[in-house]
Coordinates of C-alpha atoms in Angstrom, one line a residue:
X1 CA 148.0 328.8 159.2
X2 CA 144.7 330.3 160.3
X3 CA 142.7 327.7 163.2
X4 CA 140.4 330.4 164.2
X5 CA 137.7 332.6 163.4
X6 CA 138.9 336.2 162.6
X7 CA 135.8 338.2 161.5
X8 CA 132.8 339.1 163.8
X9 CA 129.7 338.2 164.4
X10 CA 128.9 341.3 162.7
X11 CA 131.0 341.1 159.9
X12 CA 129.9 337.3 158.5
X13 CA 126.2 338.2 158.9
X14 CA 126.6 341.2 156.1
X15 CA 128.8 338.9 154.6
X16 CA 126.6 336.0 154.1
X17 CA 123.8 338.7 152.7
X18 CA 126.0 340.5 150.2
X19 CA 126.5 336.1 148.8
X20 CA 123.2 335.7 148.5
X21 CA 123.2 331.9 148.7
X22 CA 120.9 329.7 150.3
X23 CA 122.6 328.2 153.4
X24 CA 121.8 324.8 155.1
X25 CA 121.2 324.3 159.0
X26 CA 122.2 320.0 159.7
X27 CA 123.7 318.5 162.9
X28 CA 125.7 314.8 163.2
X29 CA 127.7 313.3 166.1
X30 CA 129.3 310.2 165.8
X31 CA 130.5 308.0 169.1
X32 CA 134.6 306.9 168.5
X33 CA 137.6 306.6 169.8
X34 CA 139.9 309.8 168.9
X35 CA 143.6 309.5 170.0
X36 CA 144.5 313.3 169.2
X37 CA 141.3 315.3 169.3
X38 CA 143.6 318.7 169.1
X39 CA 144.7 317.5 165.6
X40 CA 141.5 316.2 164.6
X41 CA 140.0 319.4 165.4
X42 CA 142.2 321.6 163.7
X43 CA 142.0 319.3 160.4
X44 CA 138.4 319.8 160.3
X45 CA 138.7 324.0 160.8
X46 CA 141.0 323.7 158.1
X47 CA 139.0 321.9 155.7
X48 CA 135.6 323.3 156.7
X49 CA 137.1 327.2 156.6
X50 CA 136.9 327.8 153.0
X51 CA 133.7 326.3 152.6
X52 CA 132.4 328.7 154.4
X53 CA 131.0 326.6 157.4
X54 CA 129.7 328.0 160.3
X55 CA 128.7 326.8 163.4
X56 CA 129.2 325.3 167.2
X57 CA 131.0 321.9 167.4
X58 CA 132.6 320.1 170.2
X59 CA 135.4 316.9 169.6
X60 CA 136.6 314.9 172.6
X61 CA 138.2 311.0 172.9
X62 CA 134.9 310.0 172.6
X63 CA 133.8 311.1 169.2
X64 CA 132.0 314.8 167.9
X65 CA 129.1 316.7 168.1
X66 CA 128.2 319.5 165.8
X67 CA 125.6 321.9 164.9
X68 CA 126.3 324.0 161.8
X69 CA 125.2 325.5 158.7
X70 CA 126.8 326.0 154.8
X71 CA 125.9 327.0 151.6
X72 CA 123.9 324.5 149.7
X73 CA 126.4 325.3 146.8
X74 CA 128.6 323.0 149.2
X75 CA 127.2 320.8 150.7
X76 CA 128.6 317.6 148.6
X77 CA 132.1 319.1 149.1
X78 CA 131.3 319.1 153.0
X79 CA 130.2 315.6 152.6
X80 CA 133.4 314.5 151.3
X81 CA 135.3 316.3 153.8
X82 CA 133.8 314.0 156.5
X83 CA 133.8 311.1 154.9
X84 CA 136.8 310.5 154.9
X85 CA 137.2 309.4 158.2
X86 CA 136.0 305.6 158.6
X87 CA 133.5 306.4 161.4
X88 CA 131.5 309.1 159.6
X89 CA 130.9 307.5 156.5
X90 CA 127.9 307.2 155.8
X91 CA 127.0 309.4 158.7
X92 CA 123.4 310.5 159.2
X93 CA 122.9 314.9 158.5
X94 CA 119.9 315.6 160.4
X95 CA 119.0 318.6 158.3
X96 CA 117.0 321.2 160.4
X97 CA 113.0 321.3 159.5
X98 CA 113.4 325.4 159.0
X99 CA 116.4 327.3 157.7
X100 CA 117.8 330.3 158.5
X101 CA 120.5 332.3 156.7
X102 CA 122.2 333.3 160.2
X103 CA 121.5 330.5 161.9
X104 CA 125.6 330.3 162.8
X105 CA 127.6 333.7 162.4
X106 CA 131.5 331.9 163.5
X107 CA 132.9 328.7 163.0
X108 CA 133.8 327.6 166.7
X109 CA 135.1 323.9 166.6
X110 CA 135.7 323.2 170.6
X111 CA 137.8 320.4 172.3
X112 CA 135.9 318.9 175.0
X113 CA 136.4 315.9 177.8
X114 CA 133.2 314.6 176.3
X115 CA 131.1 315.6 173.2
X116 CA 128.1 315.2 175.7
X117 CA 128.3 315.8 179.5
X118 CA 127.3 313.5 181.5
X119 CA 129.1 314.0 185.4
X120 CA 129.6 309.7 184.9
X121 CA 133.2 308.5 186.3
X122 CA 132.9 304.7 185.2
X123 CA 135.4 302.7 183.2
X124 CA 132.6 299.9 182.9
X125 CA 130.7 302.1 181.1
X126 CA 130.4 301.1 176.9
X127 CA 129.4 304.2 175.5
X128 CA 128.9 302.0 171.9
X129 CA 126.3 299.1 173.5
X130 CA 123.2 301.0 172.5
X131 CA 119.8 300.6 172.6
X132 CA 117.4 299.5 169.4
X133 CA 116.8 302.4 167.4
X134 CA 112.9 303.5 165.8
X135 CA 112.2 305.1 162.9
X136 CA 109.0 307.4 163.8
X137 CA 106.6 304.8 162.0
X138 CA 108.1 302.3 164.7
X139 CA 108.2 304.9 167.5
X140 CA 104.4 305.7 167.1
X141 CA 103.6 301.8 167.2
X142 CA 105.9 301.4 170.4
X143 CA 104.1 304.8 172.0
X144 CA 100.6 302.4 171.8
X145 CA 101.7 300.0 173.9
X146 CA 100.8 300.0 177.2
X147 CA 104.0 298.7 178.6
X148 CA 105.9 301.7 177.3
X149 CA 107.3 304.4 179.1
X150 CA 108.4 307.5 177.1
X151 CA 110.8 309.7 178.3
X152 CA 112.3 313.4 177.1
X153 CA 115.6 313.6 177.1
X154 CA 116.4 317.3 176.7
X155 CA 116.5 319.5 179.6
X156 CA 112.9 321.6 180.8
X157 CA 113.6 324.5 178.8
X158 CA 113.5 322.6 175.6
X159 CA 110.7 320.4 176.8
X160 CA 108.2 323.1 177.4
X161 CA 108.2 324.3 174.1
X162 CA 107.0 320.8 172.4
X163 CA 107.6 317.4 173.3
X164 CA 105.8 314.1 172.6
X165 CA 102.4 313.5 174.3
X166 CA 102.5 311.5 177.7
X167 CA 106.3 311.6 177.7
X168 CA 108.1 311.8 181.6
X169 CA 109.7 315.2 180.9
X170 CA 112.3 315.8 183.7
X171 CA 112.6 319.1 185.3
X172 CA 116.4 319.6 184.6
X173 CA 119.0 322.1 183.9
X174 CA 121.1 319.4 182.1
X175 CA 121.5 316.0 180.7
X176 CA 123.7 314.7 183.5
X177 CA 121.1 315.7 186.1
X178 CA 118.5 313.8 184.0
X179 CA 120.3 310.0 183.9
X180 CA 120.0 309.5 187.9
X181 CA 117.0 310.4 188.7
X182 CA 115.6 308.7 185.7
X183 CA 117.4 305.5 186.7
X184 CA 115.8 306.1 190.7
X185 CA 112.3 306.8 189.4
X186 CA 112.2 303.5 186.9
X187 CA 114.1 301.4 189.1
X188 CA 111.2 299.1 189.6
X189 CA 110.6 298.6 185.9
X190 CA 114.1 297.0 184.0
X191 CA 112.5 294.2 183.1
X192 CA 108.7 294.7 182.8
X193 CA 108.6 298.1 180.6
X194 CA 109.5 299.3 177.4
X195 CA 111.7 302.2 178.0
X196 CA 111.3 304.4 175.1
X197 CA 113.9 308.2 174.6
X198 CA 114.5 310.8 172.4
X199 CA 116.1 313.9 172.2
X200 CA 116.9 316.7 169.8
X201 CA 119.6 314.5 167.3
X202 CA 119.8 311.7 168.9
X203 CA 123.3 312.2 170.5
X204 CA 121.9 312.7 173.9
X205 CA 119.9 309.2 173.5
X206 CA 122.6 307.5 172.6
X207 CA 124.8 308.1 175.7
X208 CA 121.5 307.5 177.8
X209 CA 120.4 304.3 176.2
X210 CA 123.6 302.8 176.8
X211 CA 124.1 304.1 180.6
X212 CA 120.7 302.6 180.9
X213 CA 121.6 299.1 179.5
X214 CA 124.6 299.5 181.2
X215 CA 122.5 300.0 184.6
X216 CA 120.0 296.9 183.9
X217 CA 117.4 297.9 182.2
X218 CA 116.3 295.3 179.4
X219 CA 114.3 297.1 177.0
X220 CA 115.9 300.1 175.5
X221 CA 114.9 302.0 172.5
X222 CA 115.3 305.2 171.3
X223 CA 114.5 307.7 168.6
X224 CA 116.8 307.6 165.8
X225 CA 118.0 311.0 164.9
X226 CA 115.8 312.7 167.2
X227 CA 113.0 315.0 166.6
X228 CA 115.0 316.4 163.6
X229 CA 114.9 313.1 161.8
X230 CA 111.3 312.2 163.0
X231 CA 109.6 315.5 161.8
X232 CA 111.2 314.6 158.2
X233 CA 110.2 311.0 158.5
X234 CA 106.7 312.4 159.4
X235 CA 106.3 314.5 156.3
X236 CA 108.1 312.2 153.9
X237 CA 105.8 309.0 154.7
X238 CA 102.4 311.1 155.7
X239 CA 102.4 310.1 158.7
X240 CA 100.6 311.8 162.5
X241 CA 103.2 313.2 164.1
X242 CA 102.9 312.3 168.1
X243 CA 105.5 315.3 168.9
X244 CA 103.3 318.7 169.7
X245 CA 104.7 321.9 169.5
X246 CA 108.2 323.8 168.9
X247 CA 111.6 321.6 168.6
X248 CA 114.0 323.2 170.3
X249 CA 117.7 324.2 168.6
X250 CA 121.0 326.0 170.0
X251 CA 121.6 328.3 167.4
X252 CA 120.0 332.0 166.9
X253 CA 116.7 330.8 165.7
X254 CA 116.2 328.4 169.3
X255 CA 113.3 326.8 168.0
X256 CA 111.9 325.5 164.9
X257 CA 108.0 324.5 164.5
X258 CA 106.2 321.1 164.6
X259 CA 103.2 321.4 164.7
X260 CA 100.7 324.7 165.4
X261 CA 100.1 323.6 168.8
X262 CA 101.1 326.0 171.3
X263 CA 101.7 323.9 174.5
X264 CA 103.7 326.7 176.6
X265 CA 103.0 330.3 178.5
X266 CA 104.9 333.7 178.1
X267 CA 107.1 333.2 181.6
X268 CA 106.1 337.2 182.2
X269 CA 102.0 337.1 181.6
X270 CA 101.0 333.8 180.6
X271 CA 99.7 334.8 177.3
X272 CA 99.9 331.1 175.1
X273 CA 103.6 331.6 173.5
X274 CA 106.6 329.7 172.6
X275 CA 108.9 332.3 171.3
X276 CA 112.6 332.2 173.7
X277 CA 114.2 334.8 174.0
X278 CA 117.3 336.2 175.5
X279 CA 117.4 339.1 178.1
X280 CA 118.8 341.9 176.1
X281 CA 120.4 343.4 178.8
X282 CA 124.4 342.0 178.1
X283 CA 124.9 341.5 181.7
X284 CA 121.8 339.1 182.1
X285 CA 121.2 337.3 178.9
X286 CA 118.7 335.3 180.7
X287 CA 116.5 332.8 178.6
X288 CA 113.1 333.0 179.1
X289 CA 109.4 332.9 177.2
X290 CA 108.5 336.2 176.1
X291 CA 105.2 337.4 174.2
X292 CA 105.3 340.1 171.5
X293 CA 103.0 342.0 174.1
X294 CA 105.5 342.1 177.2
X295 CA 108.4 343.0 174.5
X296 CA 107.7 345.7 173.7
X297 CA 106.7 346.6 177.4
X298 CA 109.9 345.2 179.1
X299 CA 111.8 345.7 176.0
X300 CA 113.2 342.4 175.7
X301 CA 114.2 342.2 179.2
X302 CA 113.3 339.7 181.8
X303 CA 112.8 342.7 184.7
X304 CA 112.3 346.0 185.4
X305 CA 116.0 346.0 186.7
X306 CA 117.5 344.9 183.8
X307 CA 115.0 347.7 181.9
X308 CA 116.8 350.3 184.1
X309 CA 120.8 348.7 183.3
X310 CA 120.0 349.0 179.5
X311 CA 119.3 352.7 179.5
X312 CA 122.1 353.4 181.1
X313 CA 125.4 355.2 179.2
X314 CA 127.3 352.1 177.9
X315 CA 130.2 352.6 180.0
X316 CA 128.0 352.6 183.4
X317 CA 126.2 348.9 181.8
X318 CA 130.0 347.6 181.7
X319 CA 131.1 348.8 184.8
X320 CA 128.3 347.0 186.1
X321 CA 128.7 344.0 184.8
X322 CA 132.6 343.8 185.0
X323 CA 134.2 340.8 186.8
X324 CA 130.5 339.3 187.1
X325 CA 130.3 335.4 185.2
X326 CA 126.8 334.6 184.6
X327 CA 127.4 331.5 182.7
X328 CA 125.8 329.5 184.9
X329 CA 123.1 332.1 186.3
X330 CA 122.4 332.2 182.6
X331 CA 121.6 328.6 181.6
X332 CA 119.4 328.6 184.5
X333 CA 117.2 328.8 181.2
X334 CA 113.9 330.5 182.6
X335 CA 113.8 329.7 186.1
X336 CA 114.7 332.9 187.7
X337 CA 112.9 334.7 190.4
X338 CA 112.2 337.5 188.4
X339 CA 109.6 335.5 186.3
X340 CA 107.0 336.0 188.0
X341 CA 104.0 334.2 186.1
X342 CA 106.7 331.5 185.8
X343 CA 107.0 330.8 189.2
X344 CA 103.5 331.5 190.7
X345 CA 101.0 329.3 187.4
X346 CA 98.4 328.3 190.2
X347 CA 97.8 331.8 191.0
X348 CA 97.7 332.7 187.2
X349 CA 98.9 336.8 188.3
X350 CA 100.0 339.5 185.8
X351 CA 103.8 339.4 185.5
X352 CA 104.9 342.4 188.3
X353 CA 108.8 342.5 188.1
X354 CA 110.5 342.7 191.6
X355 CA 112.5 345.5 192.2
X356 CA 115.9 345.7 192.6
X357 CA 116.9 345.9 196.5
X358 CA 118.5 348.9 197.8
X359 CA 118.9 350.5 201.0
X360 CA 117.9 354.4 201.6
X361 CA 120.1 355.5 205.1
X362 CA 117.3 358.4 205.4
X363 CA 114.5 359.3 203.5
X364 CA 113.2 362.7 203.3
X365 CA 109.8 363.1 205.5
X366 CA 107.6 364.1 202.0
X367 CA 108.7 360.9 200.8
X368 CA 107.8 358.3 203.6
X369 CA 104.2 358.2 202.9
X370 CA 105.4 356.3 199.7
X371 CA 108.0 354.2 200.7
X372 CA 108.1 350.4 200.2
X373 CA 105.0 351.2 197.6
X374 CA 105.1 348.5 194.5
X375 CA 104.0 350.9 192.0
X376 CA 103.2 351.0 187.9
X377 CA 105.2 353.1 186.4
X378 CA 106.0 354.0 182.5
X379 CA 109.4 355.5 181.7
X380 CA 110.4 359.2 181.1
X381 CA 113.4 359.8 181.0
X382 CA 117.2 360.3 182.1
X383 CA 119.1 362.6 185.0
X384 CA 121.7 364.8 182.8
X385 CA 122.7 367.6 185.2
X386 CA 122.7 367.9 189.0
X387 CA 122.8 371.3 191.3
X388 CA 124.0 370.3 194.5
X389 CA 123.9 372.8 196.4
X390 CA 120.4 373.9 195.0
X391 CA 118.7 370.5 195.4
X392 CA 118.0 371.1 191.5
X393 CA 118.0 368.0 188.9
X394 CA 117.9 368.3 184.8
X395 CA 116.1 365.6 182.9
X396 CA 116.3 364.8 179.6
X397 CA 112.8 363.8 178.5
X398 CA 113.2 360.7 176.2
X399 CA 109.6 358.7 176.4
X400 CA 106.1 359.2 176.8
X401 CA 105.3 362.8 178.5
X402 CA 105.2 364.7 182.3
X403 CA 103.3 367.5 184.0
X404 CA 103.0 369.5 186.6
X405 CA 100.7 367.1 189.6
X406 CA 102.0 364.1 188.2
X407 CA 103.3 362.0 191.0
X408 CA 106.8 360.8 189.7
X409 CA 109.6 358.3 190.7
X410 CA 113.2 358.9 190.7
X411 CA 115.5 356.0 190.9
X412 CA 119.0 354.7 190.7
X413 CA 121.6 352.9 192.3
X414 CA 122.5 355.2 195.0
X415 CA 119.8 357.0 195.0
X416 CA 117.3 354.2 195.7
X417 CA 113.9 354.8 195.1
X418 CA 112.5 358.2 196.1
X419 CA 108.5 359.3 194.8
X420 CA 107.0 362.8 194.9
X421 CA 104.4 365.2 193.1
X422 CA 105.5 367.6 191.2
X423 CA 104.7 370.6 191.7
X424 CA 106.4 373.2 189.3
X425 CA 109.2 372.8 186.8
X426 CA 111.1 374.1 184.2
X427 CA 111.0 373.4 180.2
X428 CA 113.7 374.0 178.5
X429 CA 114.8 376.8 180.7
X430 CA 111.0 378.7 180.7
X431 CA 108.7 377.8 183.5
X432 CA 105.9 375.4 182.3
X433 CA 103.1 372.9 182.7
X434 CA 104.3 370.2 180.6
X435 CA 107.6 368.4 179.2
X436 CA 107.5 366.2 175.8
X437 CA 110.1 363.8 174.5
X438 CA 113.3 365.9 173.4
X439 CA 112.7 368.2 176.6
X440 CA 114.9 368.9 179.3
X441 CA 113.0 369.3 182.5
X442 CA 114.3 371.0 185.9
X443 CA 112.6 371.0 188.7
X444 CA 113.5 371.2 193.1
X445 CA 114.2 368.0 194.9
X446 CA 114.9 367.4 198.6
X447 CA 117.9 365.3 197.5
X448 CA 120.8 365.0 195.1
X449 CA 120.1 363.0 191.7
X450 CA 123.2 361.1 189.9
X451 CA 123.4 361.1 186.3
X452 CA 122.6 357.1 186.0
X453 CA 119.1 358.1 187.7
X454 CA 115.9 357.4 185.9
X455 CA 112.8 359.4 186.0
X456 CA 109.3 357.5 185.6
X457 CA 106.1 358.9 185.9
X458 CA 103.7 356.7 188.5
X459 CA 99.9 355.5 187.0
X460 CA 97.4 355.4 189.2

């Protein structure tokens, strides 16, 4: 009896374009009480496997949470499949405003302490004695009055992208940081405000409006089905929509448009941009905002570091990254030190990536007049052979070109950071002037490369 996903990543993405079918992108949760999640879970892989659903979903005690997509072809079928468990009938599918074919590439059905984490250890706590929920037409009305205070639910990476105007947008990694100091900073208002939430789907809303009941305030309200089910309430009825900007989603597309505003900054130049991306480097995988512009520059990466790790041999990038668990470094989401323009808005500088740290015992005296020095650079190439005895180094030239004055930089892990001019080399084996991509290039050094060092050429 198979329970888990057997194919790749890979392998269901060629897969789902040899079928050629139209696939749906929805989300649900649904607050209950579940004796035997293990066996609930493995009912649903079991009856979702052969209709070819994909996706992320998590079941606990306390109900389920799932992101997914399907063929269209099978949606009905899907339906039925959920239905027939008393608290899903009738369920709400928040179907997602833009689709994607690949949204999902496995079928990963999780169990979890909680289908939402929250950090709360409270047996007084009714997770089911929720707060009024708005249809958007009723959520803009609320918005107007001046008694109500609006606030984002979703952590600050999602929030920067779009959110709703003059909502209190908390500057959180995650939703359990978000209900304390929400409860501190509207202690004064239980009775006299309107407290008005929404999320992505609603599921985080739900938890929060009844922690916040729970916790005294009087006037709870929340945005049923989330942005999702606003946006389609929006277009359905004509109406404004009050949300600005990009919603953000946890699969492969991570955002899905609003509205044409552009409310964010590319984290690397502050170009206007909303596009997330991950750090292509496997051992980073850091989220950030990243313009087409400083793409292809950084080549997907979030630093010049992690520029350096992904042209090295493959075996090197996982010997580097062994052992090392980035989870959390990971959903740090965009606040990493490394984003410069991120971290330093008032001064409004060009993105300069800081370089990785490393400690030269003794540097040759040609090469102390350029120590320390944070320099431009473009790429050339890769150390392939070393003489040691010779002080000789072979480079294979793979980008851009270098000639005899440039002034270069050689770096790696051991080697650290070592600049000089250049002052004769060879091409190819023949003495020459000037090396092209496809080149190898030897010339004399005053040390002893490794074959993980880079060669860059400096710009003035």
């Amino acid at each position: 009896m198979q329970l888990y996903n057997t194919l790749s990543a890979e392998e269901r993405a060629i897969m789902i374009d040899d079928a050629g079918k139209q696939r749906l992108t929805l989300s649900f949760y649904a607050y209950a009480q579940l004796p035997n999640p293990t066996e609930f879970r493995n009912e649903l892989f079991l009856a979702w496997n052969p209709l070819d659903v994909l996706g992320r979903i998590y079941v606990a005690n306390e109900g389920i949470n799932a992101q997914l997509s399907l063929p269209a072809d099978n949606f009905y079928a899907f339906k039925d499949s959920i239905e027939k468990y008393d608290f899903m009938k009738d369920i709400r599918l928040n179907i997602a405003v833009e689709h994607d074919d690949h949204s999902f590439l496995k079928l990963t059905i999780k169990v979890r302490d909680k289908i939402v984490a929250d950090g709360l250890v409270d047996e007084t706590f009714d997770v089911t004695n929720i707060g009024i929920h708005l249809k958007a037409k009723e959520f803009n009305e609320l918005l107007k009055n001046p008694n109500t205070i609006v606030v984002d639910m979703r952590n600050h990476y999602e929030s920067e992208i779009g959110h709703f105007t003059d909502a209190i947008k908390p500057d959180v990694d995650t939703f359990r940081e978000s209900l304390p100091i929400i409860e501190e900073q509207l202690s004064e208002h239980k009775q006299d405000k309107n407290l008005l939430m929404y999320c992505t789907g609603g599921i985080r809303c739900e938890k929060a409006s009844a922690y916040f009941k729970h916790k005294g305030f009087e006037n709870v309200y929340q945005l049923e089905g989330g942005i999702i089910e606003y946006t389609r309430q929006v277009k359905a009825e004509g109406l404004k929509s009050k949300f600005i900007g990009k919603n953000f989603v946890f699969d492969h597309r991570l955002g899905e448009r609003i509205t044409d505003d552009i409310v964010s900054q590319c984290h690397q130049c502050g170009k206007p941009c909303d596009v997330h991306t991950n750090c292509v480097n496997e051992g980073c995988h850091l989220l950030f905002i990243q313009c087409e512009e400083c793409k292809t520059a950084m080549e997907g990466c979030c630093s010049s570091e992690c520029v350096e790790v992904i042209h090295l041999p493959e075996e090197e990038q996982k010997a580097i990254r062994r052992g090392i668990k980035n989870g959390n470094k990971i959903f740090k989401k965009g606040k990493s030190d490394v984003l410069t323009y991120k971290n330093n808005l008032e001064s409004h500088s060009v993105f300069v990536a800081e370089e990785p740290k490393t400690t030269v015992k003794k540097e040759p005296k040609m090469l102390r007049q350029f120590a320390n020095a944070r320099v431009k650079k473009i790429y050339i190439g890769k150390g392939i052979h070393f003489y040691p005895k010779a002080n000789i180094g072979q480079f294979l030239i793979e980008e851009n070109e270098i000639k005899v004055g440039d002034k270069i930089l050689i770096k790696g892990s051991t080697t650290g950071e070592q600049q000089m001019i250049l002052s004769e080399m060879f091409v190819n084996e023949i003495a020459s002037a000037k090396a092209i991509p496809g080149d190898t290039c030897t010339f004399k050094l005053p040390f002893r490369i490794r074959l993980s060092d880079k060669l860059y050429k400096i710009i003035e």
